[in-house]
PDB file of C-alpha atoms in Angstrom:
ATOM      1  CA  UNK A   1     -15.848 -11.362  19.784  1.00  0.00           C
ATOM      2  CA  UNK A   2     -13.069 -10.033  21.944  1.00  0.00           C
ATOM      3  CA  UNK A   3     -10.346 -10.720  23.950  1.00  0.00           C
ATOM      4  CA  UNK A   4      -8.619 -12.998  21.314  1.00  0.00           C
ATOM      5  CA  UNK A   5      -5.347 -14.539  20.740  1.00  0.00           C
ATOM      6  CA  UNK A   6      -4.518 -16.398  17.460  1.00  0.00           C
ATOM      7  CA  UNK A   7      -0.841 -17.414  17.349  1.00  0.00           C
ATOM      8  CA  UNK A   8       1.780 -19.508  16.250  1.00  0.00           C
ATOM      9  CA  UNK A   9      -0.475 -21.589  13.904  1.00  0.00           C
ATOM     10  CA  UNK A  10       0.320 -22.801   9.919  1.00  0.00           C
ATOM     11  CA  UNK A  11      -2.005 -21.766   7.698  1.00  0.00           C
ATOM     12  CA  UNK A  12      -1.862 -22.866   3.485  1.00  0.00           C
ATOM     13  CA  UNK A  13      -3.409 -23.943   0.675  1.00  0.00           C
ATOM     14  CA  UNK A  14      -6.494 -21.633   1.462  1.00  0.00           C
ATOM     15  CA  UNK A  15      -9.363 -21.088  -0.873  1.00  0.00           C
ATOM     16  CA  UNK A  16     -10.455 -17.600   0.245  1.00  0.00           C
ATOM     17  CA  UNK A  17      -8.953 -15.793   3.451  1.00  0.00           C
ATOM     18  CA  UNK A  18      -6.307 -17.620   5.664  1.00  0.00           C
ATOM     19  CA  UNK A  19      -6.923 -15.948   9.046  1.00  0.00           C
ATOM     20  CA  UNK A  20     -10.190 -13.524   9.860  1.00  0.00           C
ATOM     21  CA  UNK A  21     -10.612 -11.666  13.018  1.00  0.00           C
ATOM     22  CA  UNK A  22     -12.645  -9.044  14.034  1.00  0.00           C
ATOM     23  CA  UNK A  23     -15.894  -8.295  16.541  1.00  0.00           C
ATOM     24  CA  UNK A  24     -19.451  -9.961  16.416  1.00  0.00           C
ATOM     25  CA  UNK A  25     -21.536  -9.030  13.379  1.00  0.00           C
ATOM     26  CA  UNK A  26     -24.003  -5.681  14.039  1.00  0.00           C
ATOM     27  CA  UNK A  27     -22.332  -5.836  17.745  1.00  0.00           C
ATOM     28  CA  UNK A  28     -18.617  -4.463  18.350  1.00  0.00           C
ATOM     29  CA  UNK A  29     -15.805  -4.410  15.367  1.00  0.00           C
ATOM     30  CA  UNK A  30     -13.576  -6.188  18.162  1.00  0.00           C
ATOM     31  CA  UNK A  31     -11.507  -5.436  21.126  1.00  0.00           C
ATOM     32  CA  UNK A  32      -7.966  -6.980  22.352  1.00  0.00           C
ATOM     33  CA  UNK A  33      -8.032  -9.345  19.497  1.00  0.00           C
ATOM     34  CA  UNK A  34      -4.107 -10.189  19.009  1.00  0.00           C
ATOM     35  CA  UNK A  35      -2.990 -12.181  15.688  1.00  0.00           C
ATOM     36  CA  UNK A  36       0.693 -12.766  15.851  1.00  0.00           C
ATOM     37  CA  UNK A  37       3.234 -15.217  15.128  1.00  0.00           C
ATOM     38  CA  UNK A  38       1.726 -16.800  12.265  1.00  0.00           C
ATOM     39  CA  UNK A  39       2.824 -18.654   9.101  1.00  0.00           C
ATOM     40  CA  UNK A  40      -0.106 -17.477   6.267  1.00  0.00           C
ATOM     41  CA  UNK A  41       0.921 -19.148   3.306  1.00  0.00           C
ATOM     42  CA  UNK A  42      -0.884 -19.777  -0.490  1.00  0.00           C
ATOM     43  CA  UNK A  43      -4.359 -17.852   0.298  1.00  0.00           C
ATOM     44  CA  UNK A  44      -6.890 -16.892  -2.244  1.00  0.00           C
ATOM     45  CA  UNK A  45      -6.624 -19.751  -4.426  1.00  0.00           C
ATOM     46  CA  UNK A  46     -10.557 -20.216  -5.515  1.00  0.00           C
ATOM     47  CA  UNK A  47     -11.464 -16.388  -4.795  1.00  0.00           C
ATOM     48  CA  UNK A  48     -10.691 -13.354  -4.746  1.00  0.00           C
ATOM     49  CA  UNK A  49     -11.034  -9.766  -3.060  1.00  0.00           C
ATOM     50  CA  UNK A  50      -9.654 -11.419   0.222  1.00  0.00           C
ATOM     51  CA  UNK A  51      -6.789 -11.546   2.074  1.00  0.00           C
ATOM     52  CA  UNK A  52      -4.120 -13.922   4.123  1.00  0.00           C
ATOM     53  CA  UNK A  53      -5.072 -11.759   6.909  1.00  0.00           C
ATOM     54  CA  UNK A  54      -8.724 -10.151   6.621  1.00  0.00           C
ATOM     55  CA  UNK A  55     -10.713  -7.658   9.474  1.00  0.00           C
ATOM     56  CA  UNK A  56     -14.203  -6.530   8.544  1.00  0.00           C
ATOM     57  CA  UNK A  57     -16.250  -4.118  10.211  1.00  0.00           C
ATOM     58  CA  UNK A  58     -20.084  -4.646   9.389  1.00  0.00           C
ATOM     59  CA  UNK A  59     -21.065  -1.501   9.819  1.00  0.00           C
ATOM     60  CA  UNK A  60     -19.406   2.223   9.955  1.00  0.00           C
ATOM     61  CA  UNK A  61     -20.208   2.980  14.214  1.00  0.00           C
ATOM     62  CA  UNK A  62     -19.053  -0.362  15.765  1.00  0.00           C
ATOM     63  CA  UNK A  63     -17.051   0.315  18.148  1.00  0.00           C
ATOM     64  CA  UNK A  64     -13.628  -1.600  19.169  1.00  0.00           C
ATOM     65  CA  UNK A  65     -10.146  -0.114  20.185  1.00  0.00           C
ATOM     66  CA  UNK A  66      -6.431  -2.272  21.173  1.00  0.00           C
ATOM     67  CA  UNK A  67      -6.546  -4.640  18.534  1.00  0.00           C
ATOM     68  CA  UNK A  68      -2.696  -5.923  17.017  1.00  0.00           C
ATOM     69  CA  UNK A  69      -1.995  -8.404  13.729  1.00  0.00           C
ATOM     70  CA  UNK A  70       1.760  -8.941  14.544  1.00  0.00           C
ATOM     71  CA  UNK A  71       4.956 -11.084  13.891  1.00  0.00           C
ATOM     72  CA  UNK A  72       2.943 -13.095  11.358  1.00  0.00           C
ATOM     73  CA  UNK A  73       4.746 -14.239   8.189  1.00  0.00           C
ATOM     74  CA  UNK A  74       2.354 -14.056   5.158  1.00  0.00           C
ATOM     75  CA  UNK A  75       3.548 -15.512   1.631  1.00  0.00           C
ATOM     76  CA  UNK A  76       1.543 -15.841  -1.822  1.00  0.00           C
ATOM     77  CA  UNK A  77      -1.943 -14.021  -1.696  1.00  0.00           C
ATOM     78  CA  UNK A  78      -2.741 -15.057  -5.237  1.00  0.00           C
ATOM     79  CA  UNK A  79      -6.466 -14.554  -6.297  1.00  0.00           C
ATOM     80  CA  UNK A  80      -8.698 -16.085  -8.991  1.00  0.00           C
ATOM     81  CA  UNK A  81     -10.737 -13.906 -11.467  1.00  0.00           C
ATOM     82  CA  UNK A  82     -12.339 -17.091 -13.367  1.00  0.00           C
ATOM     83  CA  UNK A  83     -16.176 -16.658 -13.643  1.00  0.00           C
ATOM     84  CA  UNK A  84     -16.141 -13.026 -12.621  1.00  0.00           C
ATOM     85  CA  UNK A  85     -15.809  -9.785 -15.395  1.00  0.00           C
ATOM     86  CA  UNK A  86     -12.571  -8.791 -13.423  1.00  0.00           C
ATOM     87  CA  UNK A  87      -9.630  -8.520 -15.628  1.00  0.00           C
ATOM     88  CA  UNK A  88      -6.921  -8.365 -12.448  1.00  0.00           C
ATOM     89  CA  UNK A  89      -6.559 -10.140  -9.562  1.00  0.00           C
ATOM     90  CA  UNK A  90      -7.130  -7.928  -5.740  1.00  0.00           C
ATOM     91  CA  UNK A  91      -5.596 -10.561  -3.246  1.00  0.00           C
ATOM     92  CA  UNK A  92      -4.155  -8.731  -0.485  1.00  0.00           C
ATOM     93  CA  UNK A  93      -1.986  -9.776   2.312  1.00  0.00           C
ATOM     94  CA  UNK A  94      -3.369  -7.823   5.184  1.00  0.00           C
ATOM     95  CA  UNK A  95      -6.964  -6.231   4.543  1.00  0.00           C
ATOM     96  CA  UNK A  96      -8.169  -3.532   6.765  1.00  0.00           C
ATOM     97  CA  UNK A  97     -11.994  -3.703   5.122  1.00  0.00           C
ATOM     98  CA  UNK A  98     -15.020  -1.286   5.432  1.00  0.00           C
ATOM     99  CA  UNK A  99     -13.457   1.208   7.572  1.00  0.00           C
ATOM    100  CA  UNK A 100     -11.875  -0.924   9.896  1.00  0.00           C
ATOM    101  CA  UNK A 101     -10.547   1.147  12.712  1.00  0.00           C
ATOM    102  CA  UNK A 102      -8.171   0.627  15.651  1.00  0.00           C
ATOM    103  CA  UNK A 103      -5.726  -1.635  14.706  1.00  0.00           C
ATOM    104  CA  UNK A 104      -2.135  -1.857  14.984  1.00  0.00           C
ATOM    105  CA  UNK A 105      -0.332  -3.803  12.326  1.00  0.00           C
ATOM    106  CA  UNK A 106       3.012  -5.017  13.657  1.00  0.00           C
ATOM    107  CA  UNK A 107       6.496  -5.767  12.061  1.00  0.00           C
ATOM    108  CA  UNK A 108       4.480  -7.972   9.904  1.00  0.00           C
ATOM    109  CA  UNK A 109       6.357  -9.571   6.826  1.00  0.00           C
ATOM    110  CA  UNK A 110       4.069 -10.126   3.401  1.00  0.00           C
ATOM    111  CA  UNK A 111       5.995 -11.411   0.380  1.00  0.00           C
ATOM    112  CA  UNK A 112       4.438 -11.426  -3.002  1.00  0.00           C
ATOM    113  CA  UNK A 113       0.128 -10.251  -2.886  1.00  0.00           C
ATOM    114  CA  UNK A 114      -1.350  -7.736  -5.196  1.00  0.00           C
ATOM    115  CA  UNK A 115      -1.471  -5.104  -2.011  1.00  0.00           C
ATOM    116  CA  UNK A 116       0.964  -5.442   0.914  1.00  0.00           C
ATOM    117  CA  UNK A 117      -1.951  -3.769   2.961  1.00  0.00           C
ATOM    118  CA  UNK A 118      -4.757  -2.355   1.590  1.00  0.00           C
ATOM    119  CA  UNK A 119      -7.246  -0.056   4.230  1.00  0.00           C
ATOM    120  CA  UNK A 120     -10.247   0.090   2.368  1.00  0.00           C
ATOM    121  CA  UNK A 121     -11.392   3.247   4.629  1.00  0.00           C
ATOM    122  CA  UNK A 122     -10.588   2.913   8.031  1.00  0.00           C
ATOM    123  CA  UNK A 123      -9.188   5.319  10.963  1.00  0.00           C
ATOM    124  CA  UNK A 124      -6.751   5.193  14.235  1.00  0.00           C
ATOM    125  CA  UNK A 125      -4.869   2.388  12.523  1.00  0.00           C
ATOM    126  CA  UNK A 126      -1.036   2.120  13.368  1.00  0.00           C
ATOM    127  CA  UNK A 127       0.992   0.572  10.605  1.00  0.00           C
ATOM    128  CA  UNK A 128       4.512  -0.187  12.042  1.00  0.00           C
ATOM    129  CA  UNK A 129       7.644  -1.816  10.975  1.00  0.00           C
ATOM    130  CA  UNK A 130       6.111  -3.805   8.406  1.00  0.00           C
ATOM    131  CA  UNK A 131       8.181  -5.526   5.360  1.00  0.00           C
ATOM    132  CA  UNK A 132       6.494  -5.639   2.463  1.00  0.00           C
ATOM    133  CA  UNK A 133       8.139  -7.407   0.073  1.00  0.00           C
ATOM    134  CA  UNK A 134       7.515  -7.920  -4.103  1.00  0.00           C
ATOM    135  CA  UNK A 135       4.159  -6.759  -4.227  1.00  0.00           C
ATOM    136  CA  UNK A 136       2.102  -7.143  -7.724  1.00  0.00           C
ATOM    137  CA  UNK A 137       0.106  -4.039  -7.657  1.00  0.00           C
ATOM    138  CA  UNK A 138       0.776  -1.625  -4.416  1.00  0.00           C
ATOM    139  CA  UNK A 139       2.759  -2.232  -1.203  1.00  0.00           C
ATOM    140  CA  UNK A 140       0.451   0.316   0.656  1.00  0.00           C
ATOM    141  CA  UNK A 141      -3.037   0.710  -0.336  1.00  0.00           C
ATOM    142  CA  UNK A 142      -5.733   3.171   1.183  1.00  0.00           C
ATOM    143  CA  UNK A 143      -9.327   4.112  -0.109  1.00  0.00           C
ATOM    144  CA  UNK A 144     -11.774   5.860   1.186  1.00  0.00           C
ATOM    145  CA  UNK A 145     -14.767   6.118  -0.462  1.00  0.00           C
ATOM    146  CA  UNK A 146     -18.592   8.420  -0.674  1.00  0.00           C
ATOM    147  CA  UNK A 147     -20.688   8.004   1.698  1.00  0.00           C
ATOM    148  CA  UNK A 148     -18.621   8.406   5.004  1.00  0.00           C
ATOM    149  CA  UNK A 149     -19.535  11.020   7.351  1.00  0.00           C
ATOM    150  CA  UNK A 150     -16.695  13.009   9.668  1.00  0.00           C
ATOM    151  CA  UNK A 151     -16.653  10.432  13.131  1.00  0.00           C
ATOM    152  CA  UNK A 152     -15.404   7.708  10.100  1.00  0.00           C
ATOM    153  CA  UNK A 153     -13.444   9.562   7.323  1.00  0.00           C
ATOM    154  CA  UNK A 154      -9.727   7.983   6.523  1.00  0.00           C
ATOM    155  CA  UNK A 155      -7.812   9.410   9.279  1.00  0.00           C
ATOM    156  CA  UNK A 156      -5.335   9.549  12.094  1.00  0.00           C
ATOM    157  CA  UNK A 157      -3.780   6.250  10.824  1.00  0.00           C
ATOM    158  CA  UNK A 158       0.605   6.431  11.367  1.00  0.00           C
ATOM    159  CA  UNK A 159       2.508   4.512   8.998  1.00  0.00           C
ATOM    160  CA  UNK A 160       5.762   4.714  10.409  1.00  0.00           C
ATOM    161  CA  UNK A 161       8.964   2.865   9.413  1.00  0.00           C
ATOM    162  CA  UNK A 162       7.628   0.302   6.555  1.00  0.00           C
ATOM    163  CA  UNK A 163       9.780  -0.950   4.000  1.00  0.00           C
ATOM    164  CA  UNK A 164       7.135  -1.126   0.779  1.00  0.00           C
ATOM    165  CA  UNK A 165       8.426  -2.536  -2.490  1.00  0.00           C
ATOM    166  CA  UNK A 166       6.931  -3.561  -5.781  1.00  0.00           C
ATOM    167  CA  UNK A 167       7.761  -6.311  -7.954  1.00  0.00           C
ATOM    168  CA  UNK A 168       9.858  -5.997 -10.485  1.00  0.00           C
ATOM    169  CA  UNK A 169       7.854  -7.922 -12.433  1.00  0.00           C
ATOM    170  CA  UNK A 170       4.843  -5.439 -11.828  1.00  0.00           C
ATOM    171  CA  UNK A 171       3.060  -3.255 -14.467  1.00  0.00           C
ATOM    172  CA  UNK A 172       4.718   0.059 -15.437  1.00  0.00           C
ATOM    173  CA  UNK A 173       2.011   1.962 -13.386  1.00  0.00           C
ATOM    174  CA  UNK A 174       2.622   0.746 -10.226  1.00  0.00           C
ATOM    175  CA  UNK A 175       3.721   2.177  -7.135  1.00  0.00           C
ATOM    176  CA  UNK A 176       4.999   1.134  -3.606  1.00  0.00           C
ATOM    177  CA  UNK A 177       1.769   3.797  -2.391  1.00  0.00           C
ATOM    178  CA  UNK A 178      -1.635   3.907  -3.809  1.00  0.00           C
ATOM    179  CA  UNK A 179      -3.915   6.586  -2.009  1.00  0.00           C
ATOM    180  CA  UNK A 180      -7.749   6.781  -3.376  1.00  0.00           C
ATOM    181  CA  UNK A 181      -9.916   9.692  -2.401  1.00  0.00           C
ATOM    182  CA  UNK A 182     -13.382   9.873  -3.732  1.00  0.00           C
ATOM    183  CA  UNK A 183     -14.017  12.424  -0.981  1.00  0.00           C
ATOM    184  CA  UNK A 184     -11.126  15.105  -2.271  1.00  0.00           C
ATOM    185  CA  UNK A 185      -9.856  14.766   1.016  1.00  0.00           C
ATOM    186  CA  UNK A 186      -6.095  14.853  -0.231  1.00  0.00           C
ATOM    187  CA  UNK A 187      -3.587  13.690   2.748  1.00  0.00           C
ATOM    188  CA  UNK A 188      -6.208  13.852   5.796  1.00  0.00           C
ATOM    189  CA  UNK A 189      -5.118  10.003   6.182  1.00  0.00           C
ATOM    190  CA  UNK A 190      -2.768  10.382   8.830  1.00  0.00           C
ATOM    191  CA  UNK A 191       0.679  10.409   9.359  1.00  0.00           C
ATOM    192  CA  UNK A 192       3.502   8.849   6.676  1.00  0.00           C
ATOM    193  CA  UNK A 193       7.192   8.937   7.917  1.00  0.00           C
ATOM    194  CA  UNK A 194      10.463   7.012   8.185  1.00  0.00           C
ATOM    195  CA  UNK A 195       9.046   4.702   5.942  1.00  0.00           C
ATOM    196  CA  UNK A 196      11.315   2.996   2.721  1.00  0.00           C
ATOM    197  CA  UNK A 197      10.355   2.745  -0.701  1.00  0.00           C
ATOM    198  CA  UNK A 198      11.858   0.443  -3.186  1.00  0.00           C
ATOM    199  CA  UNK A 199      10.300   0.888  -7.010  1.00  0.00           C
ATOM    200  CA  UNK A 200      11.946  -0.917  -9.726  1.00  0.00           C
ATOM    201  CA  UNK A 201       9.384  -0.641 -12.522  1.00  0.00           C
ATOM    202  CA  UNK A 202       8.427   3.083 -11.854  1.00  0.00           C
ATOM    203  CA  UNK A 203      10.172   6.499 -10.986  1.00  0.00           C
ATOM    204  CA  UNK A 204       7.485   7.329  -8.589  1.00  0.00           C
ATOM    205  CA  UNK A 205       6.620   6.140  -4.886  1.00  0.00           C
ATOM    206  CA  UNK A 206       2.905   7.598  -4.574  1.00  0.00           C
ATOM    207  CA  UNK A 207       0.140   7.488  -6.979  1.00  0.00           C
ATOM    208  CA  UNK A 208      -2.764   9.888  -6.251  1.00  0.00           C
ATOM    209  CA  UNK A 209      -6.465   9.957  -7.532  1.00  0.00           C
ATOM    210  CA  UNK A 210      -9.045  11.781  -6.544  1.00  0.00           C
ATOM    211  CA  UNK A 211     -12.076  13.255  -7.953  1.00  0.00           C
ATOM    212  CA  UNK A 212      -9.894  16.110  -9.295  1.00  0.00           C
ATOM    213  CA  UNK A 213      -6.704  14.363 -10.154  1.00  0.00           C
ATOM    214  CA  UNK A 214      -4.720  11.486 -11.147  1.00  0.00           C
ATOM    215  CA  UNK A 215      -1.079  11.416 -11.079  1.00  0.00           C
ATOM    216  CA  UNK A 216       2.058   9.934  -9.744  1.00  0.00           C
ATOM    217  CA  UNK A 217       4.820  11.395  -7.326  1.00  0.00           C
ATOM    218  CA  UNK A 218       8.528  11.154  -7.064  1.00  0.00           C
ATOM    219  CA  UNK A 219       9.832  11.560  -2.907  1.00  0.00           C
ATOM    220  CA  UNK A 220      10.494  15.199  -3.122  1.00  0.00           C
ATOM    221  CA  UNK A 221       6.884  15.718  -4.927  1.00  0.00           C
ATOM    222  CA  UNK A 222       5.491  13.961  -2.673  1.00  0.00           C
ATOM    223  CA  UNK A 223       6.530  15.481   0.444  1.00  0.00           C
ATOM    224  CA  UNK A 224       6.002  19.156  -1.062  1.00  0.00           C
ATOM    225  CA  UNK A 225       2.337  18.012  -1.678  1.00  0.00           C
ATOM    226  CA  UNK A 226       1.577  16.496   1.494  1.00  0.00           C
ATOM    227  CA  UNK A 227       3.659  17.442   4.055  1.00  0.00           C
ATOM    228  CA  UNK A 228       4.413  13.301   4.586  1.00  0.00           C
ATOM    229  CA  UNK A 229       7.173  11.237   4.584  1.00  0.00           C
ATOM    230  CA  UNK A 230       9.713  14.169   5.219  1.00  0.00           C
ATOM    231  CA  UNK A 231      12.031  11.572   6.643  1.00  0.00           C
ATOM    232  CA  UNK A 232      11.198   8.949   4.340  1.00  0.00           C
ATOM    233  CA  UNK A 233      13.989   7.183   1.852  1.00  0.00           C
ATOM    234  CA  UNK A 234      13.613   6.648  -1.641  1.00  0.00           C
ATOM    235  CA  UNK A 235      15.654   3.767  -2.579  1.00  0.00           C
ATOM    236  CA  UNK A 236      15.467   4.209  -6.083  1.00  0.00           C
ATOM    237  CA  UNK A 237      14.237   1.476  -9.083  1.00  0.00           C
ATOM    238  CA  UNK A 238      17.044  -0.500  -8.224  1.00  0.00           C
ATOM    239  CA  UNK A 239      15.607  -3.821  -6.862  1.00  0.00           C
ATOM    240  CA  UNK A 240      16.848  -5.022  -3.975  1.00  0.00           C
ATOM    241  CA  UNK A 241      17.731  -9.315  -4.113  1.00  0.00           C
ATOM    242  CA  UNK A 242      15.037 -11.973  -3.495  1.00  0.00           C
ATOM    243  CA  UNK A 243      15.479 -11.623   0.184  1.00  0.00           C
ATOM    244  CA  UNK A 244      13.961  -8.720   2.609  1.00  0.00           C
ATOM    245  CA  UNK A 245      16.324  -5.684   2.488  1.00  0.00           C
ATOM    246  CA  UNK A 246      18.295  -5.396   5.959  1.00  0.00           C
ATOM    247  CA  UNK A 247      16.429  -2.326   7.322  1.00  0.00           C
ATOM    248  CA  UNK A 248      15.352  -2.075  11.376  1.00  0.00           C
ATOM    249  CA  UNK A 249      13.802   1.418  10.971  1.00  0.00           C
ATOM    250  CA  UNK A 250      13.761   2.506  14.240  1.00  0.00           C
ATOM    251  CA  UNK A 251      10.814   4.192  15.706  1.00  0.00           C
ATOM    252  CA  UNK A 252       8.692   5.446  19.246  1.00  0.00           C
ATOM    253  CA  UNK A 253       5.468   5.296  19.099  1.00  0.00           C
ATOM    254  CA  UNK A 254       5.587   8.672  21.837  1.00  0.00           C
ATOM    255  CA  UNK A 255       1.586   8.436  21.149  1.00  0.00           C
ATOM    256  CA  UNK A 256      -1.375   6.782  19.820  1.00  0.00           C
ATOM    257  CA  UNK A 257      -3.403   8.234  17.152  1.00  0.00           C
ATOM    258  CA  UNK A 258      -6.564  10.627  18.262  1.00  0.00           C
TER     259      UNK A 258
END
């Protein structure tokens, strides 16, 4: 439903997700649902495609607006392939599912999932100030997918001020950014800025594939490409130590994505 506060609770040892919260089923995707202040811990254990912190829509014209996941501490999203043809694990820390939309995800810190945050579609989402930390596969992950008509493409999302690092531990083709476009709708996302990028088992920041393309950027490729992240950092493949770098970006929010 809506109108929803979950916070300040322990959550571990979980089988699938650790926290889910979004709107009634065929109703609303959610209003004024707040999840902050939590400690998500060891999720995905027994399954996998899931999340510490999951938000579904169940279908693509719910409607739901003012909705925040922040302040919450997530550690370990691990996943578990047995029984299933899957030859990786997709256990996320903060899943934006089935074109969520409307969400603002808040100086959040995730340490150690396959995907930081993954939008699988999904539109007027505000990613802010988020510290994501050691990540398997991608720090930032975004789909979007056939099917979708204009009113839900992937768009007017801002993902301002994130620090997104992968694991140095990671495969070689990893990035801190994944963007997937089976549309060929090549940076319509949103807007990418003041954000941080820490890589230490890859030169590049942003991985692309579309219908027409699949390759990898450096920062200054990137931004020529896209237009994004002109006032982005590139860290470089040095990684930083086990704890979360020291960076406050600081941004204003001057207005909400339309």
């Amino acid at each position: 439903g809506s109108s929803k506060v979950i916070s300040g609770n322990t959550v571990t040892n979980n089988g699938y997700v650790g926290i889910r919260a979004e709107g009634q089923r065929a109703l609303s995707s959610g209003s004024n649902i707040s999840v902050q202040n939590n400690i998500i811990s060891s999720s995905c254990l027994k399954l996998d495609d899931c999340a510490a912190l999951y938000s579904w829509q169940y279908n693509l014209n719910q409607t739901g607006s003012n909705n925040i996941f922040s302040g919450n501490t997530i550690k370990d999203s691990i996943g578990n392939i047995d029984g299933t043809p899957s030859t990786h694990t997709v256990a996320n820390g903060i899943y934006l599912d089935n074109v969520q939309h409307d969400y603002t995800l808040l100086n959040n810190s995730i340490t150690n999932a396959d995907n930081g945050v993954y939008v699988n579609g999904g539109y007027n989402n505000v990613i802010v100030r988020n510290m994501l930390h050691g990540m398997r596969s991608n720090a930032l992950r975004i789909a979007t997918w056939n099917g979708l008509t204009p009113a839900n493409y992937t768009k007017n999302n801002m993902v301002l001020g994130n620090v997104f690092e992968t694991s140095p531990t990671a495969g070689s083709g990893t990035t801190p950014a994944y963007y997937y476009d089976q549309m060929d709708s090549s940076f319509i996302y949103g807007t990418f800025d003041n954000n941080y990028y820490f890589h230490p088992n890859t030169a590049a920041v942003v991985h692309e594939t579309t219908t027409q393309l699949s390759r990898n950027y450096n920062l200054s490729a990137w931004q020529a490409a896209s237009g994004q992240d002109l006032q982005s950092t590139d860290i470089g493949s040095s990684c930083p130590d086990a704890t979360l770098p020291s960076i406050t970006p600081v941004i204003t929010l001057s207005a909400s994505p339309s």
